[in-house]
Structure formats: C-alpha cells, structure tokens
C-alpha cells in the first residue's frame, strides 16, 4: 500500500499541476475518484480539482447513474463533502426519470 500511496500521490500532483482533469469525461472523473477512495488516499488538491470539474456548467449532466453513485461514494468515503458538489450530485439524482436508471447497488 505504501507504494500505491506514493505512486498515486505523484499521479495526483501531475493531474492537478497540468490541469488534465479539465479534459476528463464523466466516467474518467468517477473512476479517478473511486480509485483514490478504494485505496484510501485523500489527496485534497486532486479532490478539489474533481469538485471543480464536476461543478463546470452542465458537466454533471453527462454522468450516468453509476458515475453519480461512485463519485458520491468516493467523496463521502474520503470525507470530502463540499456542500456545492454534494448538492449538485443530489440535484442530478433528482432529475426527472434519472433515479429510475439506478441499479439497486447504486442507491
């Protein structure tokens, strides 16, 4: 796990420093958040960059149910719960007919 933490820390620094998250798709953002949460690595600058990407106009509308569920789980697991991002995830979930697309394990 120590090797993972060092590698993932370096990767996070690179992603943030180069501004690469601005080009990430919804699935890439969700997968990145999920990976860091699964490894238990709370890299605040990366989480802030993820939150910023999620907050960009209409970007959250490109998330499917799994992406919303995984991202919400990851941010909550890492105790990174900015009100604006969590509210945006809730709003996306409440969109007409969107909740019906969730599988039981995503709720």
Short mmCIF file of C-alpha atoms in Angstrom, two decimals:
data_model
loop_
_atom_site.label_atom_id
_atom_site.label_comp_id
_atom_site.label_asym_id
_atom_site.label_seq_id
_atom_site.Cartn_x
_atom_site.Cartn_y
_atom_site.Cartn_z
CA UNK A 1 0.00 0.00 0.00
CA UNK A 2 2.89 2.40 0.64
CA UNK A 3 3.99 2.05 -2.98
CA UNK A 4 0.43 2.75 -4.12
CA UNK A 5 0.22 5.86 -1.98
CA UNK A 6 3.48 7.30 -3.35
CA UNK A 7 2.59 6.47 -6.95
CA UNK A 8 -0.96 7.77 -6.64
CA UNK A 9 0.26 10.92 -4.88
CA UNK A 10 2.66 11.63 -7.74
CA UNK A 11 -0.06 10.94 -10.29
CA UNK A 12 -2.49 13.26 -8.48
CA UNK A 13 0.10 16.04 -8.37
CA UNK A 14 0.69 15.64 -12.09
CA UNK A 15 -3.03 15.64 -12.94
CA UNK A 16 -3.61 18.80 -10.90
CA UNK A 17 -0.43 20.66 -11.94
CA UNK A 18 -1.03 20.03 -15.64
CA UNK A 19 -4.76 20.76 -15.42
CA UNK A 20 -5.54 17.45 -17.06
CA UNK A 21 -8.87 16.90 -15.33
CA UNK A 22 -10.47 19.59 -17.49
CA UNK A 23 -10.36 17.08 -20.36
CA UNK A 24 -11.63 14.11 -18.33
CA UNK A 25 -15.00 12.61 -19.21
CA UNK A 26 -17.62 11.91 -16.56
CA UNK A 27 -16.53 8.27 -16.42
CA UNK A 28 -12.86 9.25 -16.05
CA UNK A 29 -13.68 11.62 -13.19
CA UNK A 30 -15.80 8.97 -11.49
CA UNK A 31 -13.16 6.27 -11.97
CA UNK A 32 -10.43 8.54 -10.62
CA UNK A 33 -12.42 9.45 -7.52
CA UNK A 34 -13.34 5.79 -6.99
CA UNK A 35 -9.72 4.62 -7.35
CA UNK A 36 -8.42 7.07 -4.75
CA UNK A 37 -11.24 6.22 -2.34
CA UNK A 38 -10.70 2.48 -2.80
CA UNK A 39 -7.03 2.95 -1.94
CA UNK A 40 -7.93 5.28 0.94
CA UNK A 41 -5.82 8.12 -0.46
CA UNK A 42 -7.24 11.53 0.41
CA UNK A 43 -5.33 13.91 -1.88
CA UNK A 44 -7.08 17.22 -1.23
CA UNK A 45 -5.79 19.16 -4.27
CA UNK A 46 -7.00 16.33 -6.53
CA UNK A 47 -10.37 16.19 -4.78
CA UNK A 48 -10.69 19.96 -5.15
CA UNK A 49 -9.91 19.64 -8.88
CA UNK A 50 -12.51 16.87 -9.20
CA UNK A 51 -15.05 19.07 -7.41
CA UNK A 52 -14.22 21.94 -9.75
CA UNK A 53 -14.67 19.71 -12.82
CA UNK A 54 -18.00 18.42 -11.50
CA UNK A 55 -19.14 22.00 -10.93
CA UNK A 56 -18.49 23.10 -14.51
CA UNK A 57 -21.62 24.07 -16.43
CA UNK A 58 -23.69 21.05 -17.43
CA UNK A 59 -20.82 18.57 -16.90
CA UNK A 60 -22.72 16.65 -14.24
CA UNK A 61 -25.50 16.02 -16.76
CA UNK A 62 -23.07 13.72 -18.61
CA UNK A 63 -22.86 11.38 -15.61
CA UNK A 64 -24.86 8.17 -15.67
CA UNK A 65 -26.27 6.60 -12.51
CA UNK A 66 -23.14 4.55 -11.83
CA UNK A 67 -20.95 7.62 -12.21
CA UNK A 68 -23.06 9.63 -9.77
CA UNK A 69 -23.18 6.76 -7.28
CA UNK A 70 -19.45 6.01 -7.47
CA UNK A 71 -18.46 9.67 -7.25
CA UNK A 72 -20.74 10.37 -4.30
CA UNK A 73 -19.45 7.24 -2.53
CA UNK A 74 -15.83 8.17 -3.21
CA UNK A 75 -16.12 11.74 -1.98
CA UNK A 76 -18.05 10.68 1.11
CA UNK A 77 -15.58 7.86 1.82
CA UNK A 78 -12.72 10.32 1.68
CA UNK A 79 -14.66 12.75 3.89
CA UNK A 80 -14.62 15.35 1.12
CA UNK A 81 -18.14 16.67 1.23
CA UNK A 82 -18.29 20.17 -0.15
CA UNK A 83 -21.86 21.38 0.04
CA UNK A 84 -21.94 22.57 -3.57
CA UNK A 85 -20.74 19.27 -5.04
CA UNK A 86 -22.94 17.09 -2.86
CA UNK A 87 -25.93 19.31 -3.67
CA UNK A 88 -25.14 19.05 -7.38
CA UNK A 89 -24.98 15.25 -7.14
CA UNK A 90 -28.32 15.21 -5.32
CA UNK A 91 -29.84 17.53 -7.93
CA UNK A 92 -28.61 15.24 -10.72
CA UNK A 93 -30.16 12.25 -8.95
CA UNK A 94 -33.48 14.07 -8.57
CA UNK A 95 -33.75 14.93 -12.24
CA UNK A 96 -36.89 13.64 -13.86
CA UNK A 97 -36.64 9.90 -14.55
CA UNK A 98 -32.93 9.76 -13.65
CA UNK A 99 -33.44 7.93 -10.35
CA UNK A 100 -35.22 5.13 -12.20
CA UNK A 101 -31.94 4.38 -14.04
CA UNK A 102 -30.15 3.41 -10.81
CA UNK A 103 -29.47 -0.24 -10.10
CA UNK A 104 -30.12 -1.40 -6.51
CA UNK A 105 -26.40 -1.42 -5.64
CA UNK A 106 -26.05 2.20 -6.81
CA UNK A 107 -28.63 3.58 -4.40
#
